[in-house]
Tab-separated table of C-alpha atoms in Angstrom:
chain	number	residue	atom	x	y	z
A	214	UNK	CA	0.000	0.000	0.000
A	215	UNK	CA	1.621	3.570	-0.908
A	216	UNK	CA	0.480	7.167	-0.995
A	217	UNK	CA	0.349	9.798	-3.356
A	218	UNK	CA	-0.086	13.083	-2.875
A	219	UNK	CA	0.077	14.842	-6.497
A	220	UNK	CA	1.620	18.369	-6.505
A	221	UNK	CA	-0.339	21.378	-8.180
A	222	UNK	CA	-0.102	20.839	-11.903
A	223	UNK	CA	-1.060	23.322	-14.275
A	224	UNK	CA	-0.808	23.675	-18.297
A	225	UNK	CA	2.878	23.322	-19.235
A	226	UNK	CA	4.975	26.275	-20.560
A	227	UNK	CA	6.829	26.723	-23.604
A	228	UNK	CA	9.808	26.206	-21.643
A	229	UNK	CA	8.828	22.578	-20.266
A	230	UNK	CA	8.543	21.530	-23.961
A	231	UNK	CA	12.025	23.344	-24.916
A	232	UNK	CA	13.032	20.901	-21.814
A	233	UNK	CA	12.050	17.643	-22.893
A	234	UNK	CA	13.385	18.280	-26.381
A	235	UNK	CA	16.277	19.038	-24.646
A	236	UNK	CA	16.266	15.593	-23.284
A	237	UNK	CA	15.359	13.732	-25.996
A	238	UNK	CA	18.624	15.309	-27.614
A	239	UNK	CA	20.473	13.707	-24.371
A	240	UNK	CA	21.153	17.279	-22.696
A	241	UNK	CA	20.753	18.048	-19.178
A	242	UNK	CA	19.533	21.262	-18.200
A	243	UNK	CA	15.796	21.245	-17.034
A	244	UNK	CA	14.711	22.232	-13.302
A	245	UNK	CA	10.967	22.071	-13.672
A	246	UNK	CA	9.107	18.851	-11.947
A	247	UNK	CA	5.395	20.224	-13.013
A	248	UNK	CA	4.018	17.557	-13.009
A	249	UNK	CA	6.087	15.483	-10.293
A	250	UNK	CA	4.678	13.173	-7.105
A	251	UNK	CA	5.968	11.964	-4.180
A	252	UNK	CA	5.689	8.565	-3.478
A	253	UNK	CA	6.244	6.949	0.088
A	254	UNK	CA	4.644	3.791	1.977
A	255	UNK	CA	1.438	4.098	3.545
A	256	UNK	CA	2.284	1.335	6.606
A	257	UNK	CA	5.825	0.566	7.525
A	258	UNK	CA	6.254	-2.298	9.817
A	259	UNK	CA	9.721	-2.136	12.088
A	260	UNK	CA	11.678	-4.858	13.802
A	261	UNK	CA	11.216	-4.340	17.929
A	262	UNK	CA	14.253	-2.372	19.273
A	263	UNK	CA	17.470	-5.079	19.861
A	264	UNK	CA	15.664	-7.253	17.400
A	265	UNK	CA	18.464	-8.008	14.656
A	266	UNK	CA	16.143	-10.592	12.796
A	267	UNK	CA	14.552	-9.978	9.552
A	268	UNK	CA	11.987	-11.708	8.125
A	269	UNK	CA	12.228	-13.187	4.572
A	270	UNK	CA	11.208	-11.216	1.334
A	271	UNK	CA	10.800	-8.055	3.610
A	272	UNK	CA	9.900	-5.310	1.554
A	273	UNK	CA	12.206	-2.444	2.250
A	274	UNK	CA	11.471	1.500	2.921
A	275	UNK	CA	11.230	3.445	-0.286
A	276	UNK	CA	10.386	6.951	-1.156
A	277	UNK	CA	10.345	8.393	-4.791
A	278	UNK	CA	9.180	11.163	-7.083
A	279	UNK	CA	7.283	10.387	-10.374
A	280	UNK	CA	7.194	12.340	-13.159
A	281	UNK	CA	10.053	14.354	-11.903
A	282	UNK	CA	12.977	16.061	-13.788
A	283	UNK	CA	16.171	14.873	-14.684
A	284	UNK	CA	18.852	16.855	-13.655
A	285	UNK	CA	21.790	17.283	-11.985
A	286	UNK	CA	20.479	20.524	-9.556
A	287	UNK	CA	20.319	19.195	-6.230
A	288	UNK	CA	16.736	18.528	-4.716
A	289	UNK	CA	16.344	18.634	-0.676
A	290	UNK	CA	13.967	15.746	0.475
A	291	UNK	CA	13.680	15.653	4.193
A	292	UNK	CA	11.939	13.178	6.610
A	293	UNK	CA	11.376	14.265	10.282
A	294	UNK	CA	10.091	12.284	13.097
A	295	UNK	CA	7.096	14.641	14.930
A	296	UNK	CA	7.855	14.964	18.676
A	297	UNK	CA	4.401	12.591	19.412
A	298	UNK	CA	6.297	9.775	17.690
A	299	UNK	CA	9.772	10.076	18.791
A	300	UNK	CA	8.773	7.364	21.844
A	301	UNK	CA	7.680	5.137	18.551
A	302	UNK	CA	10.127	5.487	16.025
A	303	UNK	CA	13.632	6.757	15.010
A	304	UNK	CA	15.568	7.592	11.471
A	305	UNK	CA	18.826	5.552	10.625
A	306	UNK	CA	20.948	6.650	8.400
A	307	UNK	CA	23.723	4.954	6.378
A	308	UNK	CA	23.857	7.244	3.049
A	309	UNK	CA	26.104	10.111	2.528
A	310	UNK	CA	23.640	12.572	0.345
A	311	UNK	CA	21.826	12.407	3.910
A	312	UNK	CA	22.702	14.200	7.300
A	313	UNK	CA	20.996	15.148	10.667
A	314	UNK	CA	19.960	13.119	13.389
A	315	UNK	CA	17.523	10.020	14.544
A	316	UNK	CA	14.538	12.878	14.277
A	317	UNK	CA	15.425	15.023	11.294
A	318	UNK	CA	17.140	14.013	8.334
A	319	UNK	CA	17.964	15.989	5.066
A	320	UNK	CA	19.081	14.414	1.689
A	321	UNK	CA	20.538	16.234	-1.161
A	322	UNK	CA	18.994	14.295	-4.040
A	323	UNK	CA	20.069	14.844	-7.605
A	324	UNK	CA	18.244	12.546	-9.486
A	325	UNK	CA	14.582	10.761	-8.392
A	326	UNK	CA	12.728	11.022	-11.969
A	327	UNK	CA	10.831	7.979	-11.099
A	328	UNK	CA	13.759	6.296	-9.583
A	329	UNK	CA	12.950	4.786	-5.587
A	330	UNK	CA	15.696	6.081	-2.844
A	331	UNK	CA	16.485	5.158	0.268
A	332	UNK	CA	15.722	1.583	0.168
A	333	UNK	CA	17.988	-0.453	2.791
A	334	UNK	CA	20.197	2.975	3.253
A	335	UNK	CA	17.649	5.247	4.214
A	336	UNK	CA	14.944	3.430	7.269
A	337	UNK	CA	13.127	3.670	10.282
A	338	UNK	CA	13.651	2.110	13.090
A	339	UNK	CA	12.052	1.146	16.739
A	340	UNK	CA	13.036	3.716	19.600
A	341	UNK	CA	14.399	2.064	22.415
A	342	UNK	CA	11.572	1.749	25.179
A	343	UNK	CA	9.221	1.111	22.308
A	344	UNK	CA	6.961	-2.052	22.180
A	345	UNK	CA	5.620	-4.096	19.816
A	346	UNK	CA	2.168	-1.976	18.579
A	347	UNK	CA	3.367	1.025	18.958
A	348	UNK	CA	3.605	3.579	16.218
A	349	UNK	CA	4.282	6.745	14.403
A	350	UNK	CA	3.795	8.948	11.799
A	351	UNK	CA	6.789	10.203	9.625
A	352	UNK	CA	6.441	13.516	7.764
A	353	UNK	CA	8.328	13.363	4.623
A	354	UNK	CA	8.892	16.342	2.643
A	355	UNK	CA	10.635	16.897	-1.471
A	356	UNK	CA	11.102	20.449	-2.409
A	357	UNK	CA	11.031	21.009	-6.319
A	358	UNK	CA	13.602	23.188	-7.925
A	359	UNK	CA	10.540	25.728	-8.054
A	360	UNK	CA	10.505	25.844	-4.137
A	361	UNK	CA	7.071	23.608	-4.295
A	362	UNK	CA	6.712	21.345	-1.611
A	363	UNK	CA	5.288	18.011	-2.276
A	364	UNK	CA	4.525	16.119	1.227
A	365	UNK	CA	3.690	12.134	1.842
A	366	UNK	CA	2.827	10.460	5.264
A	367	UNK	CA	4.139	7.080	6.251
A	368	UNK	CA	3.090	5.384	9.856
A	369	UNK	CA	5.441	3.175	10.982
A	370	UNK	CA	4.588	0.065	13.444
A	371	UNK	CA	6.617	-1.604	15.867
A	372	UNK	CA	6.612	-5.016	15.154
A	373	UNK	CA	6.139	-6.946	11.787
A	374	UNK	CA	3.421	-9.362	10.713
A	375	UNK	CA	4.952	-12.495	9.887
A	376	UNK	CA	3.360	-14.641	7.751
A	377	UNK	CA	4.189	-18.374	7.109
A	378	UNK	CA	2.481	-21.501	5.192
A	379	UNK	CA	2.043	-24.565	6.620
A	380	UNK	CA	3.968	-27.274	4.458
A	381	UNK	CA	2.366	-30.353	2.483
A	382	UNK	CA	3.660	-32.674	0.415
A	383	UNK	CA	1.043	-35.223	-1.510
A	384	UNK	CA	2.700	-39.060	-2.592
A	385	UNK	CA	1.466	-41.765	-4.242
A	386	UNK	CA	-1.106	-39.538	-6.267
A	387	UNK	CA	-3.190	-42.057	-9.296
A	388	UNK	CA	-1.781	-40.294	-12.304
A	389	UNK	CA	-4.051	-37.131	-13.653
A	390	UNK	CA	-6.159	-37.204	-10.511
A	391	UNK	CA	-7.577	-34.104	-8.591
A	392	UNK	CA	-5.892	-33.312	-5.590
A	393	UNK	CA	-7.537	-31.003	-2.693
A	394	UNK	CA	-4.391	-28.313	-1.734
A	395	UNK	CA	-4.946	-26.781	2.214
A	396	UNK	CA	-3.824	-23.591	2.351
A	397	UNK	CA	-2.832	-22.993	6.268
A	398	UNK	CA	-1.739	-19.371	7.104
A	399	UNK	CA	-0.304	-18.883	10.865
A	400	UNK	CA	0.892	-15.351	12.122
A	401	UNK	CA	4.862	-15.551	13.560
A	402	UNK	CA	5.121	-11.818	14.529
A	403	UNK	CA	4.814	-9.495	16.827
A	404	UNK	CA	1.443	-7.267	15.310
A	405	UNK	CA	-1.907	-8.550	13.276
A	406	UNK	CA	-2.239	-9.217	10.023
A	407	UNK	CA	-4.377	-6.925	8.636
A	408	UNK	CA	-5.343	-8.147	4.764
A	409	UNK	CA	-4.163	-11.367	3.458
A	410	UNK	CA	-2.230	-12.197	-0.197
A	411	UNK	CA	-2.242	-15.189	-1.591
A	412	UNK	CA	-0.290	-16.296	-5.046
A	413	UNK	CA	-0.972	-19.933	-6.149
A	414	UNK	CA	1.321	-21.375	-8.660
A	415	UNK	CA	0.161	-24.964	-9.876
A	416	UNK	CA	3.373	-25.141	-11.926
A	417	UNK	CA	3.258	-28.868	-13.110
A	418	UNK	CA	-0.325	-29.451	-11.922
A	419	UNK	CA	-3.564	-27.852	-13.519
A	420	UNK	CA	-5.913	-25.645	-11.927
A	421	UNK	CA	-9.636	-27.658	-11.436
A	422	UNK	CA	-11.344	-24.395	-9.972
A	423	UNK	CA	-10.591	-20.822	-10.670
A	424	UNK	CA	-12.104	-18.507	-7.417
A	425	UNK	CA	-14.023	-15.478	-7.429
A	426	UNK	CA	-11.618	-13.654	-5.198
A	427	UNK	CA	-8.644	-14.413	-7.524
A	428	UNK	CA	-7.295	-12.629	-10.397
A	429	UNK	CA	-5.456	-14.743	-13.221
A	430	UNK	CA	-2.658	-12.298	-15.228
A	431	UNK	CA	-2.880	-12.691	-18.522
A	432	UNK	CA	1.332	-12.660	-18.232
A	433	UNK	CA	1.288	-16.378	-16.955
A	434	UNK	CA	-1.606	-17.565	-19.438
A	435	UNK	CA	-3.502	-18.298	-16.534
A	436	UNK	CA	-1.038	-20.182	-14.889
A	437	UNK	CA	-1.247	-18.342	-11.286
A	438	UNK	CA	-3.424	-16.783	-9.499
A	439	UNK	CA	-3.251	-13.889	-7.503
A	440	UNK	CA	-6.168	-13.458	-4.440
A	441	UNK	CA	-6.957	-10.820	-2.032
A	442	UNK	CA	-8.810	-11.295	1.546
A	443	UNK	CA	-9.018	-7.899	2.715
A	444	UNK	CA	-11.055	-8.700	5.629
A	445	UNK	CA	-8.696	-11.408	7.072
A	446	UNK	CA	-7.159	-10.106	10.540
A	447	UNK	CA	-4.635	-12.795	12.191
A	448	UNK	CA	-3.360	-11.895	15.486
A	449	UNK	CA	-0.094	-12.871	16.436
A	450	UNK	CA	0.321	-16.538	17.383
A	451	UNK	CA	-3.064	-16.903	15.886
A	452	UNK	CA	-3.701	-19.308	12.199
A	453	UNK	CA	-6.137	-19.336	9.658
A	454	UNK	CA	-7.145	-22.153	6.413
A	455	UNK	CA	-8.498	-20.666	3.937
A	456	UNK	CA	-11.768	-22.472	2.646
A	457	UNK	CA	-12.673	-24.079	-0.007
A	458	UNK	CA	-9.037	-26.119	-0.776
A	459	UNK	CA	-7.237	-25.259	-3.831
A	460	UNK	CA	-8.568	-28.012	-6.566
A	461	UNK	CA	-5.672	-28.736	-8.813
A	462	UNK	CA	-5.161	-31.645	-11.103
A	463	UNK	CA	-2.006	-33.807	-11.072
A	464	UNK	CA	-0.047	-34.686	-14.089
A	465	UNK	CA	-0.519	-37.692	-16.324
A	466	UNK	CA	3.205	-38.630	-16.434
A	467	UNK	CA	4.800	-36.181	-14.449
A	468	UNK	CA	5.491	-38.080	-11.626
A	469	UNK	CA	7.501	-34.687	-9.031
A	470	UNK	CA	4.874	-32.389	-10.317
A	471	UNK	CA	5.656	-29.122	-7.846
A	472	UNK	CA	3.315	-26.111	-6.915
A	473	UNK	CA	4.194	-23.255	-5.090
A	474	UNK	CA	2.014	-21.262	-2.336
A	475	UNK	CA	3.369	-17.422	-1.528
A	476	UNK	CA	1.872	-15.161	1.388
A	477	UNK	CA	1.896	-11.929	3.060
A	478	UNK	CA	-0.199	-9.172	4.670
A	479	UNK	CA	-1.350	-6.799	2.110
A	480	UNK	CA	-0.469	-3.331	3.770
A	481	UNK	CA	2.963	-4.552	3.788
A	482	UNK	CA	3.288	-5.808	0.645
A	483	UNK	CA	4.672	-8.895	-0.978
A	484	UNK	CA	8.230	-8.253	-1.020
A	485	UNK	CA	10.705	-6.636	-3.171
A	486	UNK	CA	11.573	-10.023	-5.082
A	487	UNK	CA	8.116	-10.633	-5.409
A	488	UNK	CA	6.861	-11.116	-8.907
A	489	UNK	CA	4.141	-8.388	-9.960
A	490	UNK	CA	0.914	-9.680	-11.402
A	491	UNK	CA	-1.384	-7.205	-11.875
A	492	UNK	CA	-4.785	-7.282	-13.885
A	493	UNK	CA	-6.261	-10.789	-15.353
A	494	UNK	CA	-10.153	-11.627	-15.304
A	495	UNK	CA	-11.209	-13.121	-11.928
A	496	UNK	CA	-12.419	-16.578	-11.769
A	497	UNK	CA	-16.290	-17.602	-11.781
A	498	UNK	CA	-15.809	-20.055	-8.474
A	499	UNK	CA	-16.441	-19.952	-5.688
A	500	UNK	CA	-14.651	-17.282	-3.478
A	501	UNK	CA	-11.309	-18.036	-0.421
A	502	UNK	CA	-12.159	-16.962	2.696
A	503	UNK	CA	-9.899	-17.518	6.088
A	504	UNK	CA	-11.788	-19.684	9.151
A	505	UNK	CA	-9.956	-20.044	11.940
A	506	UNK	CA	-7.345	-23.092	12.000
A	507	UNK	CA	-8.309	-26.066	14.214
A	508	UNK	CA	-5.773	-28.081	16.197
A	509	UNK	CA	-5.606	-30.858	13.068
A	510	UNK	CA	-5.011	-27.714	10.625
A	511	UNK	CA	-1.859	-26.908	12.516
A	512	UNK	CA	-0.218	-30.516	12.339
A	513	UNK	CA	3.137	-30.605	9.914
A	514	UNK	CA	6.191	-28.427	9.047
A	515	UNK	CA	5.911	-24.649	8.466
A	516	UNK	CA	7.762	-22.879	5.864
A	517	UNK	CA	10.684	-20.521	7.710
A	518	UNK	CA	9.278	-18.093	5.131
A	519	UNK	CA	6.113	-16.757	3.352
A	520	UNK	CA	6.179	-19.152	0.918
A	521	UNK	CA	6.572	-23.210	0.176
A	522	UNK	CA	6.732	-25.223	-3.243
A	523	UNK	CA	6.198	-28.701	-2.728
A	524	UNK	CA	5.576	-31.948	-4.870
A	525	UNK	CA	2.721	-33.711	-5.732
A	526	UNK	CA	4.558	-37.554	-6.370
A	527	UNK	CA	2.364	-39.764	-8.473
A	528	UNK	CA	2.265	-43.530	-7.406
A	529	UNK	CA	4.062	-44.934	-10.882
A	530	UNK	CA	7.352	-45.466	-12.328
A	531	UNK	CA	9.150	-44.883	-15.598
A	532	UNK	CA	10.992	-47.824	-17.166
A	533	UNK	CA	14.095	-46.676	-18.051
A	534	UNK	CA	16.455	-48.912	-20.392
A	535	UNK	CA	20.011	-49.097	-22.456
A	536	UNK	CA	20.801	-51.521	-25.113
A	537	UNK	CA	24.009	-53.509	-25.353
A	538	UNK	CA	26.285	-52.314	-28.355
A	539	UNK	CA	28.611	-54.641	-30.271
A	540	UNK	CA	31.624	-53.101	-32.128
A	541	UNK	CA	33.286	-54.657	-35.357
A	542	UNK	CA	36.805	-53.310	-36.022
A	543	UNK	CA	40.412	-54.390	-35.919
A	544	UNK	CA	42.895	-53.323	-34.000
A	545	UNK	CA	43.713	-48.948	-34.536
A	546	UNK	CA	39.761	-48.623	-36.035
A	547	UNK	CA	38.173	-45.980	-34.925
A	548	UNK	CA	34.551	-46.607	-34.606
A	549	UNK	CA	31.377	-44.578	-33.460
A	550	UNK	CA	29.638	-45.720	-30.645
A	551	UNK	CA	26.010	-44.861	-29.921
A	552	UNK	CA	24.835	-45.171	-26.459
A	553	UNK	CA	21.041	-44.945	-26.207
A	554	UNK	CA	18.662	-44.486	-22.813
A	555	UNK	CA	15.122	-45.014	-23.352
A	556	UNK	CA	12.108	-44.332	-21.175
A	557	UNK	CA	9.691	-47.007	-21.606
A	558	UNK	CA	6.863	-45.621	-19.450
A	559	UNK	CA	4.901	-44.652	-18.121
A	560	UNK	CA	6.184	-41.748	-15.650
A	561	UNK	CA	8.237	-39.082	-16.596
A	562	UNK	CA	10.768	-38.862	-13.258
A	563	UNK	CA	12.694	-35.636	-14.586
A	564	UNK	CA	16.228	-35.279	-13.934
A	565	UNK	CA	16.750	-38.382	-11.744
A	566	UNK	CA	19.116	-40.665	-14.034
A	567	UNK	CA	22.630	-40.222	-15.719
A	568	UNK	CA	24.695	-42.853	-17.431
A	569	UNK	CA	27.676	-44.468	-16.548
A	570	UNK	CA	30.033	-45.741	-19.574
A	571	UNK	CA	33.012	-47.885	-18.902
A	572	UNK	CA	34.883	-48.184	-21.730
A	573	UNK	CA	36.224	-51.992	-22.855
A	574	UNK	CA	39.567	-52.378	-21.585
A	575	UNK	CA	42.397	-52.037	-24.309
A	576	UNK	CA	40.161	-49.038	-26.402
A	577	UNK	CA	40.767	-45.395	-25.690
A	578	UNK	CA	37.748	-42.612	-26.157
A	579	UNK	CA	38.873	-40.294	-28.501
A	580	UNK	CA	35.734	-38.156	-29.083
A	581	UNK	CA	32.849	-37.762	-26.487
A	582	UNK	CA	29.539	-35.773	-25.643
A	583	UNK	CA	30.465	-32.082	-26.283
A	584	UNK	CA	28.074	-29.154	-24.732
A	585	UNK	CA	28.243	-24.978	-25.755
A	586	UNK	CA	29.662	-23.452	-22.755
A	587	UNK	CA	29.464	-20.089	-24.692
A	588	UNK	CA	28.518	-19.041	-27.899
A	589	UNK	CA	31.318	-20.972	-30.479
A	590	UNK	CA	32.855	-22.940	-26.809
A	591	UNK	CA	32.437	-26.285	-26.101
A	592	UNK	CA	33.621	-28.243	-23.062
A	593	UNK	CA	32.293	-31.802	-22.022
A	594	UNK	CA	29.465	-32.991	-21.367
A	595	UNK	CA	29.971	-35.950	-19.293
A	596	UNK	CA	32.107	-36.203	-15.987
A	597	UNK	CA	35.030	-38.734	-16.245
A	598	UNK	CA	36.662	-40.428	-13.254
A	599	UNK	CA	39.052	-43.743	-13.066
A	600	UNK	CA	38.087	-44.454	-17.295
A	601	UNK	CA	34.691	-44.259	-16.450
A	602	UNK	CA	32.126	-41.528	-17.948
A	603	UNK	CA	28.685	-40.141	-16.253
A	604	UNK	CA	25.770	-38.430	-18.296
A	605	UNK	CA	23.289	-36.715	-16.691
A	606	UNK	CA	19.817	-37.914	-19.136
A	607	UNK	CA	18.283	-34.918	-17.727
A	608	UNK	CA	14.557	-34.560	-18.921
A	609	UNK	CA	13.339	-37.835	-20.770
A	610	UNK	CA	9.523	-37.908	-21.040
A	611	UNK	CA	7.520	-41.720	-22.113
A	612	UNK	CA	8.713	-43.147	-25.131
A	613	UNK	CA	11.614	-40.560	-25.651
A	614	UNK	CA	15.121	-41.889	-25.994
A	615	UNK	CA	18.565	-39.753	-25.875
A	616	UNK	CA	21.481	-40.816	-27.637
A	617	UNK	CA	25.374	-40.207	-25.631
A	618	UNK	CA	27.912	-40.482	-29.095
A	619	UNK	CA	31.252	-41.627	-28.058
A	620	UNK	CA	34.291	-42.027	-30.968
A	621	UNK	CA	36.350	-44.964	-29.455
A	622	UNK	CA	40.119	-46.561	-31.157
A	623	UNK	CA	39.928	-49.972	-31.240
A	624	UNK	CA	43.090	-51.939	-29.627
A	625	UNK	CA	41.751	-55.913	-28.814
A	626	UNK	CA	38.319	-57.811	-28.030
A	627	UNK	CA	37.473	-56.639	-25.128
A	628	UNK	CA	33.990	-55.944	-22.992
A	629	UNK	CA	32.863	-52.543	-21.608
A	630	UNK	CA	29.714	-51.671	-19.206
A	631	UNK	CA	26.802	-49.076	-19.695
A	632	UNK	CA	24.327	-48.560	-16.764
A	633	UNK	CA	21.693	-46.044	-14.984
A	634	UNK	CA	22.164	-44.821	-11.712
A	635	UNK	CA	20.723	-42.170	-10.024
A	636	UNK	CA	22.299	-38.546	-10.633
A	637	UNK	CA	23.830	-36.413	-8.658
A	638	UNK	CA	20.271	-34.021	-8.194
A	639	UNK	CA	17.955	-37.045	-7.500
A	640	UNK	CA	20.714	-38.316	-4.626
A	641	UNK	CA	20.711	-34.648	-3.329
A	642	UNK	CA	16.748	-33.607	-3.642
A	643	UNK	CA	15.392	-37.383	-3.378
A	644	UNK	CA	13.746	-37.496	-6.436
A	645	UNK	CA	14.287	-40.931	-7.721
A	646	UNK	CA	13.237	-43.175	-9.739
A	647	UNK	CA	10.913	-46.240	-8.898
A	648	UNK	CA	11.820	-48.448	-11.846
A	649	UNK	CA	9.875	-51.184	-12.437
A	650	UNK	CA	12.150	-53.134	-14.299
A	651	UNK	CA	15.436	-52.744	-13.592
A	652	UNK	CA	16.602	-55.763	-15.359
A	653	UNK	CA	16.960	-53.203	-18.668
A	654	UNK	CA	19.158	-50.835	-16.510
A	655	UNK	CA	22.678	-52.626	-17.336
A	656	UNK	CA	24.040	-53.677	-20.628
A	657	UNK	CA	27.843	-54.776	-22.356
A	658	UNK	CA	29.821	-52.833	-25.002
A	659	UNK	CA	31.618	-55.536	-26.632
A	660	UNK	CA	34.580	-55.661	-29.360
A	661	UNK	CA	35.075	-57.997	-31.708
């Protein structure tokens, strides 16, 4: 939530054109900000004095001018805590276009056509004796080249709302089937939640229900959703599931299909590495609202932040297979060998398998899998270690094969090994692969 308070704007001169012709021509030299506006939060939420924590995604303090010139003429912005607040809230400084003191700063700004300032360098803080509720009102002031003084509020709280999702994880799902998501919301901070956000990503899955509370940005294609619950409070320690459960449909073959779940309180704001979805039709469902959480709701792992993306693991398996190779050739041939995985069905695991080539003893690899590094660079593909060689398959849905070409010299008859193993990702996430049939997962290379 922000606030604008416009300055007086009146019919441009002749001299405001001359200045942004001037600027289109890449010159510098125009004062006016006619039709400037300053920009500052509405609610700032502040960690309690001594408290060094921060809580994830925490959008920072911000202030900004829009529509103002460019120039290089210094502008004065100052921000002044009002005696009635000092008890509430202080000024820290760590900038040097900024002096004064924990009550009054002033900034010599050259440059805030549009552009934010402050954020992270510029905040306030708790006052020491403050607690957690308290608050204050900051007075923030940007004086135009003109002398015009544009003015902006900002009450800062004591205290953050702290918002965090309750973790769930769904296994063994029947392929395509619909799958009820809860959507658990508990309050780790110090002050309410006032107004709740909610972004829903099915990523793999599909949406079964689109709500009437939601918007759906045209951006994604419909593939999030963005909802508002204005009305939700959520007092500290407090939880809330929001009702009805997100319907979303699993994957046919997919079998880690992940979705991701993203809250915060609306008057603070999702977060400066929060994606921005604005507009999209709503949905014609039936609309989220918050009940309060019963003991069962609060069972399970919460997220350390406002957000958790999970898997949905359908109860199959993908068959994955190599083919023995024999190699005619005498002794100094050089011959192409063609190792090929296939996945049989009927899951698609993702990146959960690599390859592992021994070579047959007596030959020596003289070509193998080549990858662009950069644009005309090429570096392997494949990891070697003690004569051995491990590809990562990577992505390999049902029926698809991928093909590892190796250039070998020939020396003697000899025998060589090709198998799957798990990769390095599937070891370190725990996405493996259930084959059914592992009898296909081994097979020679032979020389004759």
């Amino acid at each position: 939530m922000s606030v604008t308070l416009p300055a007086h704007s009146w019919r441009r001169s002749a001299r405001a054109v001359l200045c942004g012709a001037l600027l289109l021509g890449g010159l510098v030299a125009c004062d006016g900000d006619e039709d400037a506006s300053l920009s500052a939060p509405g609610v700032f939420y502040v960690r309690p004095y001594g408290d060094t924590s921060r809580p994830s995604n925490k959008t920072v303090f911000r202030l900004g001018v829009k529509n103002g010139a460019r120039t290089t003429t210094p502008r004065r912005l100052t921000i002044d805590v009002p005696r009635d607040a000092q008890d509430a809230v202080r000024l820290r400084v760590m900038i040097e276009d900024c002096k004064g003191s924990s009550t009054h700063v002033t900034c010599e700004v050259q440059d805030m056509s549009g552009d934010w300032y402050g954020g992270g360098h510029l905040v306030p803080v708790a006052a020491k004796g403050s607690a957690a509720g308290d608050s204050g009102v900051l007075r923030i002031t940007y004086t135009t080249a003109d002398g015009k003084e544009l003015t902006a509020r900002t009450r800062v709280v004591v205290g953050e709302p702290v918002v965090q999702v309750r973790a769930t994880t769904f296994e063994d799902v029947p392929p395509g089937a619909d799958v009820a998501v809860p959507v658990v919301v508990r309050n780790a901070g110090e002050v309410p939640v006032r107004g709740l956000g909610l972004l829903l990503d099915p990523g793999d899955l599909e949406f079964r229900q689109r709500y009437a509370n939601c918007r759906y940005p045209t951006q994604m294609n419909g593939r999030a959703a963005v909802c508002r619950l204005p009305e939700v409070r959520i007092d500290p320690g407090q939880a809330v599931v929001i009702r009805p459960p997100v319907r979303m449909r699993a994957s046919k073959t997919r079998m880690y299909g992940a979705y991701t779940r993203q809250v915060w309180a609306l008057d603070a704001g999702a977060g400066p590495h929060s994606v921005a979805l604005e507009g999209g039709d709503f949905g014609d469902g039936p609309v989220l609202e918050a009940f309060p959480a019963r003991p069962a709701d609060l069972k399970g792992t919460w997220t350390s932040g406002d957000s958790a993306s999970e898997n949905v693991r359908l109860g199959t398996g993908a068959d994955f297979g190599v083919i023995a190779v024999v190699l005619p050739g005498s002794s100094g041939d050089k011959r192409v060998l063609r190792l090929v995985v296939r996945n049989n069905g009927p899951g698609d695991p993702g990146r959960s398998t690599r390859l592992e080539f021994t070579p047959p003893v007596g030959s020596g690899v003289l070509e193998q899998p080549m990858y662009e590094v950069d644009d005309g660079e090429y570096g392997p593909y494949c990891k070697s270690k003690d004569f051995a060689y491990a590809c990562d398959v990577d992505e390999l849905g049902p029926g698809k094969s991928r093909t590892f070409e190796f250039v070998l010299r020939l020396d003697r008859p000899g025998k060589g090994l090709v198998r799957l193993e798990d990769s390095e990702s599937a070891t370190a996430s725990g996405v493996f692969n259930p084959d059914p049939d592992p009898s296909n997962n081994t097979a020679s290379v032979r020389i004759r």
